[in-house]
Short mmCIF file of C-alpha atoms in Angstrom, two decimals:
data_model
loop_
_atom_site.label_atom_id
_atom_site.label_comp_id
_atom_site.label_asym_id
_atom_site.label_seq_id
_atom_site.Cartn_x
_atom_site.Cartn_y
_atom_site.Cartn_z
CA MET A 583 1.27 47.80 11.86
CA VAL A 584 -1.71 47.98 10.75
CA ALA A 585 -2.47 46.64 7.14
CA GLU A 586 -2.98 48.80 4.37
CA LEU A 587 -6.25 48.20 2.19
CA LYS A 588 -7.35 49.14 -0.20
CA TYR A 589 -11.54 49.55 0.44
CA GLU A 590 -13.67 49.50 -3.50
CA ILE A 591 -16.81 51.25 -3.19
CA SER A 592 -19.44 50.33 -5.59
CA GLN A 593 -21.19 53.03 -7.67
CA ASN A 594 -24.60 52.80 -6.29
CA ALA A 595 -23.72 52.59 -2.85
CA TYR A 596 -21.44 55.47 -3.05
CA ILE A 597 -24.15 57.99 -4.84
CA LYS A 598 -26.76 56.17 -2.64
CA LEU A 599 -24.91 57.53 0.64
CA VAL A 600 -24.80 61.08 -0.70
CA LEU A 601 -27.79 61.33 -2.03
CA HIS A 602 -29.11 61.00 1.35
CA ALA A 603 -26.61 63.93 2.47
CA LEU A 604 -28.16 65.42 0.33
CA LYS A 605 -31.52 65.33 1.18
CA HIS A 606 -31.20 66.15 5.07
CA LYS A 607 -28.63 69.11 4.07
CA THR A 608 -29.31 70.88 7.60
CA ILE A 609 -28.54 67.66 9.48
CA ALA A 610 -26.30 65.04 9.84
CA VAL A 611 -27.08 61.56 8.49
CA ASN A 612 -25.47 58.43 8.95
CA GLY A 613 -25.52 55.17 7.35
CA ILE A 614 -24.21 51.47 7.25
CA LEU A 615 -21.32 50.36 4.47
CA LEU A 616 -21.92 45.95 3.48
CA GLY A 617 -19.89 44.16 1.35
CA ARG A 618 -16.55 41.94 1.55
CA VAL A 619 -13.43 40.97 1.89
CA ASN A 620 -12.44 40.44 -1.86
CA PRO A 621 -11.94 36.66 -2.55
CA GLN A 622 -9.29 37.25 -4.51
CA ASN A 623 -7.59 39.62 -2.80
CA GLU A 624 -7.46 39.62 0.86
CA SER A 625 -6.11 43.38 1.11
CA VAL A 626 -9.12 44.45 -0.76
CA VAL A 627 -12.40 45.40 1.43
CA GLU A 628 -15.45 45.65 -1.54
CA ILE A 629 -18.33 47.88 -0.15
CA ILE A 630 -21.55 46.32 -2.68
CA GLU A 631 -24.23 48.13 -1.37
CA SER A 632 -24.97 51.08 1.64
CA VAL A 633 -27.91 51.63 3.47
CA PRO A 634 -29.19 54.95 5.00
CA LEU A 635 -29.59 54.84 8.60
CA PHE A 636 -31.03 58.11 10.26
CA HIS A 637 -31.55 62.06 10.06
CA SER A 638 -32.55 62.51 13.46
CA ASN A 639 -31.05 62.08 16.51
CA LEU A 640 -28.13 59.47 15.41
CA ALA A 641 -26.93 58.73 18.89
CA LEU A 642 -30.02 56.67 20.38
CA LEU A 643 -29.66 53.13 20.39
CA PRO A 644 -33.10 51.83 20.02
CA PRO A 645 -33.58 52.48 15.93
CA LEU A 646 -29.68 51.93 15.53
CA GLU A 647 -30.24 48.45 17.23
CA ILE A 648 -33.06 46.80 15.21
CA ALA A 649 -31.70 49.04 12.01
CA LEU A 650 -28.37 46.65 12.26
CA ILE A 651 -30.49 43.67 13.53
CA MET A 652 -32.42 43.65 10.41
CA ILE A 653 -29.87 45.07 7.42
CA GLU A 654 -27.28 42.32 9.06
CA GLU A 655 -30.31 39.41 8.62
CA HIS A 656 -31.46 40.83 5.30
CA TYR A 657 -27.41 40.73 3.85
CA GLY A 658 -26.39 38.07 5.29
CA SER A 659 -28.31 36.11 3.63
CA LYS A 660 -26.54 37.37 0.28
CA GLY A 661 -23.35 36.41 2.02
CA LEU A 662 -22.53 40.30 2.70
CA GLY A 663 -21.65 41.66 6.48
CA ILE A 664 -21.53 44.92 7.85
CA VAL A 665 -17.93 46.55 6.89
CA GLY A 666 -18.56 49.94 7.83
CA TYR A 667 -20.36 53.51 8.45
CA PHE A 668 -20.97 56.46 6.75
CA HIS A 669 -21.52 59.73 8.35
CA ALA A 670 -21.94 63.35 7.17
CA ASN A 671 -21.35 66.22 9.55
CA GLU A 672 -24.79 68.89 10.10
CA ARG A 673 -22.23 71.31 9.47
CA PHE A 674 -20.53 72.52 6.18
CA ASP A 675 -17.44 73.70 7.56
CA ASP A 676 -16.94 70.71 9.90
CA ALA A 677 -14.86 68.30 8.84
CA GLU A 678 -13.92 66.69 12.04
CA LEU A 679 -14.94 62.36 12.87
CA GLY A 680 -17.20 63.42 15.74
CA ILE A 681 -17.73 60.70 19.00
CA VAL A 682 -21.57 59.53 17.59
CA ALA A 683 -19.18 58.53 14.35
CA LYS A 684 -16.31 56.85 16.33
CA ASN A 685 -18.43 55.47 18.81
CA ILE A 686 -20.08 52.98 16.13
CA GLY A 687 -17.45 52.22 14.27
CA ASP A 688 -15.85 51.00 17.75
CA HIS A 689 -18.90 49.02 17.54
CA ILE A 690 -18.63 47.61 14.07
CA CYS A 691 -14.79 46.88 14.34
CA ARG A 692 -15.49 44.24 17.15
CA TYR A 693 -17.40 42.30 14.17
CA PHE A 694 -15.11 43.30 10.72
CA PRO A 695 -11.87 44.54 12.86
CA GLN A 696 -11.45 46.39 9.01
CA ALA A 697 -14.17 48.57 9.17
CA ALA A 698 -13.66 51.90 8.07
CA VAL A 699 -15.72 54.93 8.84
CA PHE A 700 -16.72 57.48 5.67
CA LEU A 701 -16.97 60.82 6.22
CA LEU A 702 -19.04 62.83 3.68
CA ASP A 703 -16.19 65.95 2.48
CA ASN A 704 -18.23 68.86 2.19
CA LYS A 705 -16.20 70.73 0.65
CA LYS A 706 -15.17 68.53 -2.30
CA LEU A 707 -18.84 67.78 -2.46
CA GLU A 708 -19.54 71.57 -3.23
CA ALA A 709 -16.45 71.13 -5.72
CA LEU A 710 -18.19 68.35 -7.78
CA PRO A 711 -20.05 69.74 -10.53
CA LYS A 712 -17.53 72.16 -11.81
CA GLY A 713 -14.11 69.52 -11.63
CA LYS A 714 -13.14 66.25 -13.24
CA ASP A 715 -12.38 64.78 -9.72
CA GLN A 716 -12.96 61.33 -10.13
CA SER A 717 -11.92 60.55 -6.35
CA PRO A 718 -14.55 60.05 -4.03
CA VAL A 719 -16.19 62.72 -2.01
CA MET A 720 -15.37 61.43 1.80
CA GLN A 721 -12.93 60.64 3.65
CA LEU A 722 -11.45 57.28 5.05
CA TYR A 723 -10.81 56.94 8.74
CA ILE A 724 -9.66 53.77 9.93
CA ARG A 725 -7.86 52.75 13.39
CA ASP A 726 -4.61 52.44 14.29
CA ALA A 727 -2.60 49.85 16.17
CA SER A 728 -3.75 52.12 19.15
CA LYS A 729 -7.79 51.97 18.16
CA ASN A 730 -7.72 55.42 17.36
CA TRP A 731 -9.65 56.69 14.29
CA LYS A 732 -7.23 57.93 11.76
CA LEU A 733 -7.38 60.40 8.53
CA ALA A 734 -5.78 58.12 5.87
CA GLY A 735 -3.59 59.97 4.02
CA PRO A 736 -3.27 60.75 0.39
CA ASP A 737 0.99 59.73 1.43
CA GLY A 738 -0.06 55.89 0.62
CA GLY A 739 -1.30 53.48 3.49
CA SER A 740 -5.01 52.54 3.26
CA ARG A 741 -7.16 54.81 0.41
CA LEU A 742 -11.04 54.32 -0.86
CA VAL A 743 -12.19 54.01 -4.29
CA ILE A 744 -15.45 53.81 -6.07
CA LYS A 745 -15.28 50.97 -8.30
CA GLU A 746 -16.50 52.45 -11.46
CA PRO A 747 -14.47 55.91 -12.45
CA ALA A 748 -17.65 57.63 -13.85
CA ALA A 749 -19.31 57.36 -10.73
CA ASN A 750 -19.20 61.13 -9.94
CA VAL A 751 -20.67 62.21 -13.40
CA VAL A 752 -23.90 59.71 -12.43
CA LEU A 753 -23.73 61.62 -8.88
CA SER A 754 -23.48 65.21 -10.26
CA ASP A 755 -26.32 64.22 -12.65
CA TYR A 756 -28.64 62.64 -10.02
CA ILE A 757 -27.91 65.87 -8.13
CA SER A 758 -29.03 68.63 -10.87
CA SER A 759 -32.34 66.03 -11.49
CA GLU A 760 -32.77 65.79 -7.82
CA LYS A 761 -33.32 62.35 -7.06
CA TRP A 762 -32.26 62.84 -3.34
CA GLN A 763 -35.91 63.24 -2.76
CA ASP A 764 -36.29 59.44 -3.84
CA VAL A 765 -34.28 58.63 -1.08
CA VAL A 766 -35.34 56.27 1.94
CA ASP A 767 -34.01 55.67 4.94
CA PHE A 768 -34.49 53.42 8.22
CA ASP A 769 -35.99 56.92 10.18
CA ASP A 770 -38.29 56.89 7.28
CA HIS A 771 -39.18 53.37 7.50
CA LEU A 772 -39.89 53.36 11.33
CA ASP A 773 -42.12 56.51 10.78
CA ASP A 774 -44.05 54.66 8.12
CA ILE A 775 -43.39 50.93 7.70
CA LYS A 776 -44.48 51.20 3.75
CA MET A 777 -41.42 52.97 3.23
CA ASP A 778 -38.63 50.56 1.49
CA TRP A 779 -34.96 51.37 3.23
CA LEU A 780 -33.58 48.60 0.86
CA ASN A 781 -34.48 51.37 -2.05
CA PRO A 782 -35.45 48.48 -4.71
CA GLU A 783 -36.39 51.37 -7.24
CA LEU A 784 -34.03 53.75 -6.66
CA PHE A 785 -31.26 52.99 -9.37
CA LYS A 786 -34.03 51.89 -12.47
CA MET B 995 -43.56 69.77 14.78
CA VAL B 996 -45.76 68.54 12.26
CA SER B 997 -48.04 65.82 12.32
CA LYS B 998 -48.36 63.23 9.40
CA THR B 999 -51.73 64.75 8.44
CA GLU B 1000 -50.40 68.35 8.38
CA GLU B 1001 -47.22 67.31 6.80
CA SER B 1002 -49.41 65.14 3.78
CA GLN B 1003 -51.57 68.24 3.45
CA LEU B 1004 -48.34 70.32 2.72
CA ASN B 1005 -47.20 67.91 0.65
CA ARG B 1006 -50.76 68.05 -1.51
CA LEU B 1007 -50.44 72.00 -1.35
CA GLU B 1008 -47.09 71.86 -3.00
CA ASN B 1009 -47.68 68.74 -6.15
CA GLN B 1010 -50.82 71.25 -6.80
CA VAL B 1011 -49.07 74.63 -7.10
CA ASP B 1012 -46.24 73.01 -8.83
CA ASN B 1013 -48.97 70.87 -10.75
CA GLY B 1014 -50.08 74.82 -12.07
CA GLY B 1015 -53.33 74.01 -9.81
CA GLY B 1016 -52.99 77.64 -7.83
CA GLY B 1017 -52.68 77.45 -3.92
CA ALA B 1018 -49.48 79.26 -3.34
CA TRP B 1019 -50.62 81.54 -0.84
CA GLU B 1020 -52.35 78.76 0.63
CA TYR B 1021 -48.91 76.90 1.42
CA LEU B 1022 -47.25 79.88 2.70
CA CYS B 1023 -49.42 80.40 5.03
CA LEU B 1024 -49.73 77.06 5.81
CA ALA B 1025 -45.50 76.49 6.18
CA ARG B 1026 -45.88 79.69 8.23
CA LYS B 1027 -47.98 77.84 10.83
CA LEU B 1028 -46.57 74.77 10.90
CA LYS B 1029 -42.88 76.34 11.03
CA VAL B 1030 -41.66 74.16 8.14
CA ARG B 1031 -38.47 74.74 6.73
CA ARG B 1032 -38.89 74.77 3.14
CA PRO B 1033 -37.07 77.33 1.53
CA GLU B 1034 -36.86 76.60 -2.40
CA LYS B 1035 -40.48 75.98 -2.21
CA ALA B 1036 -41.00 79.55 0.05
CA LEU B 1037 -38.68 81.05 -2.36
CA LYS B 1038 -40.40 79.83 -5.51
CA TYR B 1039 -44.13 80.55 -4.47
CA GLY B 1040 -43.65 83.98 -2.87
CA LEU B 1041 -41.50 85.03 -5.88
CA SER B 1042 -44.66 84.22 -8.03
CA ILE B 1043 -47.18 86.46 -5.93
CA LEU B 1044 -44.89 89.10 -4.88
CA ASN B 1045 -43.33 89.93 -8.06
CA ASP B 1046 -47.28 89.58 -9.80
CA SER B 1047 -48.79 93.17 -8.88
CA LYS B 1048 -52.10 92.41 -8.79
CA LYS B 1049 -51.19 89.66 -6.79
CA ARG B 1050 -49.41 91.62 -4.29
CA TYR B 1051 -52.00 94.37 -3.90
CA ALA B 1052 -54.87 91.30 -3.19
CA LEU B 1053 -52.81 90.63 -0.37
CA GLY B 1054 -53.42 93.74 1.18
CA PRO B 1055 -51.02 94.49 4.55
CA GLU B 1056 -50.62 90.85 4.64
CA GLN B 1057 -48.18 91.47 1.97
CA TRP B 1058 -45.70 92.84 4.55
CA THR B 1059 -45.70 89.27 5.96
CA LEU B 1060 -44.81 87.33 3.11
CA TYR B 1061 -42.32 90.23 2.45
CA GLU B 1062 -40.46 88.81 5.26
CA GLN B 1063 -41.23 85.08 4.98
CA VAL B 1064 -39.56 85.71 1.31
CA ALA B 1065 -36.29 87.68 2.74
CA ILE B 1066 -35.90 84.43 5.64
CA ALA B 1067 -36.02 81.47 3.02
CA ALA B 1068 -34.00 83.66 0.53
CA MET B 1069 -31.63 83.59 3.16
CA ASP B 1070 -31.51 79.94 3.73
CA CYS B 1071 -31.09 79.58 0.41
CA GLN B 1072 -28.59 82.04 -0.39
CA CYS B 1073 -30.11 84.33 -2.80
CA LEU B 1074 -29.01 87.22 -1.00
CA ASP B 1075 -29.98 90.10 -3.16
CA VAL B 1076 -33.58 88.37 -3.29
CA ALA B 1077 -33.55 89.43 0.54
CA LYS B 1078 -31.95 92.12 0.17
CA ASP B 1079 -34.19 93.57 -1.42
CA CYS B 1080 -37.16 92.43 0.53
CA ILE B 1081 -35.50 93.55 3.82
CA LYS B 1082 -35.44 97.38 1.70
CA VAL B 1083 -39.20 97.00 0.98
CA LEU B 1084 -39.70 96.63 4.82
CA GLN B 1085 -37.08 98.58 6.00
CA LYS B 1086 -39.39 101.55 3.61
CA LYS B 1087 -42.29 100.96 4.71
CA PHE B 1088 -41.64 100.53 8.81
CA PRO B 1089 -38.75 102.65 9.26
CA GLU B 1090 -37.37 101.88 12.68
CA SER B 1091 -38.98 98.68 13.56
CA LYS B 1092 -37.56 95.92 15.45
CA ARG B 1093 -38.94 93.44 13.39
CA VAL B 1094 -36.87 94.35 10.66
CA GLY B 1095 -34.09 94.78 12.67
CA ARG B 1096 -33.91 91.22 13.18
CA LEU B 1097 -34.27 90.45 9.71
CA GLU B 1098 -31.12 92.61 9.35
CA GLY B 1099 -29.45 91.23 12.01
CA MET B 1100 -29.92 87.49 9.80
CA LEU B 1101 -28.85 89.10 6.77
CA LEU B 1102 -25.68 89.56 8.17
CA GLU B 1103 -25.70 86.47 9.27
CA ALA B 1104 -26.55 85.20 5.81
CA THR B 1105 -23.51 86.80 4.57
CA GLY B 1106 -21.12 85.63 6.93
CA SER B 1107 -20.71 88.99 8.90
CA ARG B 1108 -21.10 86.82 12.19
CA ALA B 1109 -19.54 89.37 14.49
CA GLU B 1110 -21.59 92.43 13.26
CA ALA B 1111 -24.74 90.27 13.46
CA GLU B 1112 -23.69 89.73 16.93
CA LYS B 1113 -23.80 93.01 17.58
CA ALA B 1114 -26.74 93.76 15.89
CA TYR B 1115 -28.47 91.02 17.97
CA SER B 1116 -27.12 92.52 21.09
CA SER B 1117 -27.82 95.85 20.56
CA LEU B 1118 -31.27 94.55 19.67
CA LEU B 1119 -32.16 92.91 22.95
CA GLU B 1120 -30.92 95.98 25.02
CA ASP B 1121 -34.03 97.81 23.40
CA ASN B 1122 -36.02 94.48 23.67
CA PRO B 1123 -34.98 92.40 26.45
CA LEU B 1124 -37.66 89.89 25.71
CA ASP B 1125 -37.23 89.46 22.20
CA GLN B 1126 -37.33 85.53 21.97
CA VAL B 1127 -36.86 85.21 18.32
CA ILE B 1128 -33.11 87.21 18.50
CA HIS B 1129 -32.68 84.89 22.13
CA LYS B 1130 -32.90 81.97 19.97
CA ARG B 1131 -30.72 83.60 16.64
CA ARG B 1132 -28.32 83.79 19.16
CA VAL B 1133 -28.32 80.59 20.07
CA ALA B 1134 -28.86 79.46 16.64
CA MET B 1135 -25.02 81.57 15.52
CA ALA B 1136 -23.25 79.81 18.17
CA LYS B 1137 -24.53 76.53 16.59
CA ALA B 1138 -23.53 77.48 13.51
CA GLN B 1139 -20.39 78.43 14.45
CA GLY B 1140 -19.61 74.91 15.98
CA ASN B 1141 -19.97 76.43 19.66
CA ILE B 1142 -21.89 74.05 20.97
CA SER B 1143 -21.00 74.80 24.27
CA ALA B 1144 -22.00 77.93 24.29
CA ALA B 1145 -25.07 76.89 22.34
CA ILE B 1146 -25.97 75.27 25.44
CA GLU B 1147 -24.90 78.30 27.77
CA TRP B 1148 -27.46 80.81 26.34
CA LEU B 1149 -29.97 78.24 25.36
CA ASN B 1150 -30.52 76.79 29.14
CA LYS B 1151 -30.42 80.73 29.74
CA TYR B 1152 -33.06 81.53 27.82
CA LEU B 1153 -35.07 78.81 29.22
CA GLU B 1154 -34.69 80.48 32.30
CA ILE B 1155 -37.05 83.31 31.13
CA PHE B 1156 -38.96 81.14 28.37
CA MET B 1157 -39.31 77.97 30.23
CA ALA B 1158 -42.62 77.30 28.32
CA ASP B 1159 -41.13 77.31 25.00
CA HIS B 1160 -40.87 73.36 23.78
CA ASP B 1161 -39.18 73.88 20.69
CA ALA B 1162 -36.24 75.45 22.97
CA TRP B 1163 -36.63 72.25 25.41
CA ARG B 1164 -36.41 70.08 22.31
CA GLU B 1165 -33.79 71.67 20.80
CA LEU B 1166 -31.48 71.80 23.74
CA ALA B 1167 -32.40 68.02 24.43
CA GLU B 1168 -30.96 67.35 20.79
CA ILE B 1169 -28.15 68.96 21.62
CA TYR B 1170 -27.37 67.16 24.62
CA VAL B 1171 -28.45 63.64 22.74
CA SER B 1172 -25.47 64.55 19.62
CA LEU B 1173 -23.17 65.08 22.51
CA GLN B 1174 -24.05 61.88 23.99
CA MET B 1175 -25.29 63.90 27.70
CA TYR B 1176 -27.89 61.51 28.04
CA LYS B 1177 -28.88 62.16 31.58
CA GLN B 1178 -29.47 66.82 30.10
CA ALA B 1179 -31.19 65.22 27.43
CA ALA B 1180 -33.54 63.01 30.01
CA PHE B 1181 -34.33 65.87 31.97
CA CYS B 1182 -35.15 68.29 28.88
CA TYR B 1183 -37.61 65.22 28.16
CA GLU B 1184 -39.20 65.12 31.54
CA GLU B 1185 -39.61 68.85 31.57
CA LEU B 1186 -41.43 68.60 28.35
CA ILE B 1187 -43.40 65.73 29.17
CA LEU B 1188 -44.63 67.36 32.32
CA SER B 1189 -45.74 70.50 30.64
CA GLN B 1190 -47.21 68.82 27.89
CA PRO B 1191 -48.24 65.22 29.10
CA THR B 1192 -49.78 63.88 26.20
CA VAL B 1193 -47.76 64.42 23.67
CA PRO B 1194 -46.80 61.22 22.66
CA LEU B 1195 -43.73 61.78 20.93
CA TYR B 1196 -41.90 63.42 24.02
CA HIS B 1197 -42.64 59.44 25.60
CA LEU B 1198 -41.36 58.24 22.89
CA ALA B 1199 -38.14 60.69 23.13
CA TYR B 1200 -37.53 59.35 26.82
CA ALA B 1201 -37.84 56.28 26.75
CA ASP B 1202 -35.43 56.07 23.39
CA VAL B 1203 -32.57 58.55 26.10
CA LEU B 1204 -32.92 55.98 28.88
CA TYR B 1205 -32.65 52.70 27.30
CA THR B 1206 -29.57 54.77 25.48
CA LEU B 1207 -28.40 55.50 29.47
CA GLY B 1208 -29.28 51.46 29.67
CA GLU B 1209 -28.95 49.93 33.42
CA LEU B 1210 -31.84 47.92 34.80
CA GLU B 1211 -33.76 51.32 36.84
CA ASN B 1212 -33.35 52.85 33.35
CA LEU B 1213 -34.91 50.19 31.32
CA GLN B 1214 -38.16 49.98 33.20
CA ILE B 1215 -39.07 53.02 33.17
CA ALA B 1216 -38.41 53.30 30.00
CA LYS B 1217 -40.69 50.27 28.86
CA LYS B 1218 -43.17 52.04 31.09
CA TYR B 1219 -43.06 55.29 29.01
CA TYR B 1220 -43.14 53.09 25.05
CA ALA B 1221 -45.63 51.89 26.64
CA SER B 1222 -47.89 55.04 27.20
CA THR B 1223 -46.33 56.19 24.02
CA ILE B 1224 -48.29 52.87 22.58
CA ASP B 1225 -51.09 54.08 24.55
CA LEU B 1226 -51.24 57.82 23.03
CA THR B 1227 -51.10 56.53 19.87
CA GLY B 1228 -53.48 53.58 19.76
CA GLY B 1229 -51.01 51.72 19.57
CA LYS B 1230 -49.96 52.49 16.18
CA ASN B 1231 -46.67 53.64 16.85
CA THR B 1232 -43.69 50.73 15.35
CA ARG B 1233 -40.82 52.41 17.17
CA ALA B 1234 -42.55 52.05 20.70
CA LEU B 1235 -43.80 48.58 19.67
CA LEU B 1236 -39.88 48.09 18.95
CA GLY B 1237 -39.05 49.92 21.87
CA ILE B 1238 -41.02 47.66 24.68
CA CYS B 1239 -39.35 44.61 22.75
CA LEU B 1240 -35.69 46.13 23.02
CA CYS B 1241 -36.33 46.55 26.44
CA THR B 1242 -37.80 43.39 28.20
CA SER B 1243 -35.07 41.37 25.60
CA ALA B 1244 -31.97 44.80 27.56
CA MET B 1245 -33.66 43.88 30.82
CA ARG B 1246 -33.77 39.92 30.72
CA GLN B 1247 -29.77 40.46 29.86
CA LEU B 1248 -29.14 41.88 32.65
CA SER B 1249 -30.91 39.80 35.26
CA LYS B 1250 -29.59 37.09 34.02
CA GLY B 1251 -26.51 36.98 36.43
CA ARG B 1252 -28.64 38.51 39.07
CA ASN B 1253 -30.85 36.30 39.84
CA LYS B 1254 -33.72 38.31 39.43
CA GLU B 1255 -36.31 37.29 37.86
CA ASP B 1256 -38.43 39.85 35.99
CA LYS B 1257 -41.57 39.94 37.75
CA GLU B 1258 -43.26 41.78 35.14
CA SER B 1259 -45.15 39.43 32.87
CA PRO B 1260 -44.12 38.93 29.57
CA GLU B 1261 -47.61 39.98 28.35
CA LEU B 1262 -46.46 42.85 26.99
CA GLN B 1263 -43.78 41.80 24.65
CA SER B 1264 -45.80 39.76 23.36
CA LEU B 1265 -48.63 41.72 22.56
CA ALA B 1266 -46.16 43.88 20.87
CA ALA B 1267 -44.51 41.66 18.71
CA LYS B 1268 -48.00 40.31 17.61
CA ALA B 1269 -48.72 43.64 16.30
CA LEU B 1270 -45.74 44.96 14.68
CA GLU B 1271 -46.33 41.83 13.14
CA LYS B 1272 -49.50 42.56 11.82
CA ASP B 1273 -48.93 45.51 10.81
CA TYR B 1274 -45.83 44.30 8.75
CA GLU B 1275 -48.09 42.02 7.47
CA GLN B 1276 -50.62 44.24 6.07
CA ILE B 1277 -47.93 46.91 4.54
CA ALA B 1278 -44.73 46.08 4.27
CA ASP B 1279 -45.39 41.94 3.77
CA ASP B 1280 -41.67 41.80 2.33
CA LYS B 1281 -40.11 42.87 5.70
CA LEU B 1282 -42.34 40.23 7.38
CA GLY B 1283 -39.14 38.14 7.41
CA LEU B 1284 -36.99 40.33 8.41
CA LEU B 1285 -39.24 41.70 11.36
CA THR B 1286 -40.04 37.90 12.63
CA CYS B 1287 -36.12 37.29 12.54
CA ALA B 1288 -34.96 40.17 14.79
CA LEU B 1289 -37.90 39.39 17.71
CA ARG B 1290 -36.70 35.66 17.62
CA SER B 1291 -33.10 37.22 18.50
CA LEU B 1292 -34.74 39.29 20.95
CA LYS B 1293 -36.34 36.79 23.44
CA ILE B 1294 -33.16 34.96 23.46
#
């Protein structure tokens, strides 16, 4: 039986990924999740940071390989590892986890078996400004015993929460102020190395 | 496809207009010429001209092009009333026009009446079987509905007739890549390189696809195309420089078990590495350490 885990994502990591998706509304985007197993509680995976990756040709290897090497190197020295993958589909009504996301997820599982894949939930994102929902606008996918990616259901089992309860309020604020324009991803960096994929000034 | 200079020109104009320095019409013309998709700005600036009768009359016959541009931008922003108004104006001025008929079809798409739109396009194509825009709208509609196999089919049929449409080849290649159909994507890039051999983007994309396919033969060719990209871009393309390093490393891994020595000299890789380190040192020195580590891990 697969362990039931709580995935806890920090506000900044969460918001950065959603803003990245909003910056590139008409195409698929993806990102890497960084964190660790909670040292006091093995059944909690903390996602402490995120790096927005690409907004074009997500299924090509060279940029992905370079990005993973650099990301691992940078965060490894801070005690964080790659713990998951984020994906946002191109179309609004596409709620399926596609093959590219599954493949990248599989690759990450080789190094971190409890790795999760988060898929942007477009309908929830659309409803965000209207509601008071504190749950993340993402769906959680984890691998079952036969290594198939399954949607984590609301009926118990693994779940995804945001560490800071007011994160969606902050996110809605950023959306109104079009903060997504400031998000830099790895594609931007490869096009112009002056652009910093660490986004150090984003939340200052 | 937009170059860096063209993009910065567009951004500069955008800033200028946003800060009250004028240039809206210049921006709209440039956006139209470069075929970029910035609907919010196109809508805002376009309406500022159309709603001002003096500015509108000053455009003369070009105002109709603006109505078309604003209609499309409005549909992209889901401002369907604005789109409907623009189309009405054009219908009055150009009754029975096929070009306006296209806009009517797009409006049907935007309101979600996809079956009606399909009918409208089919009938327009009956009268005008060589209308490229409508053919491509059909592909776009299939893609928007998630019917990727239909999109591929239509796009292939389109390219049989209009084989010089580079944007269409690129679109097809990108669709194939998203489905991990790399061999088919490679074919598209081969067509593009044959017809436009001095465009570095195609060389780079082809190399990326070949690298992703893997296998020694593909990696050898990929390395050549990364090299030609570097040649065509005067050594300024970070992706191609990194590609050289990745190829060399992957080829070394693959030939390990085969007792085949890589006959190619290691100079290309070390030159690429040096160029990258120089660039990072000058422009992004906070990331230089990461680059050096990455290059080191690729040499293993």
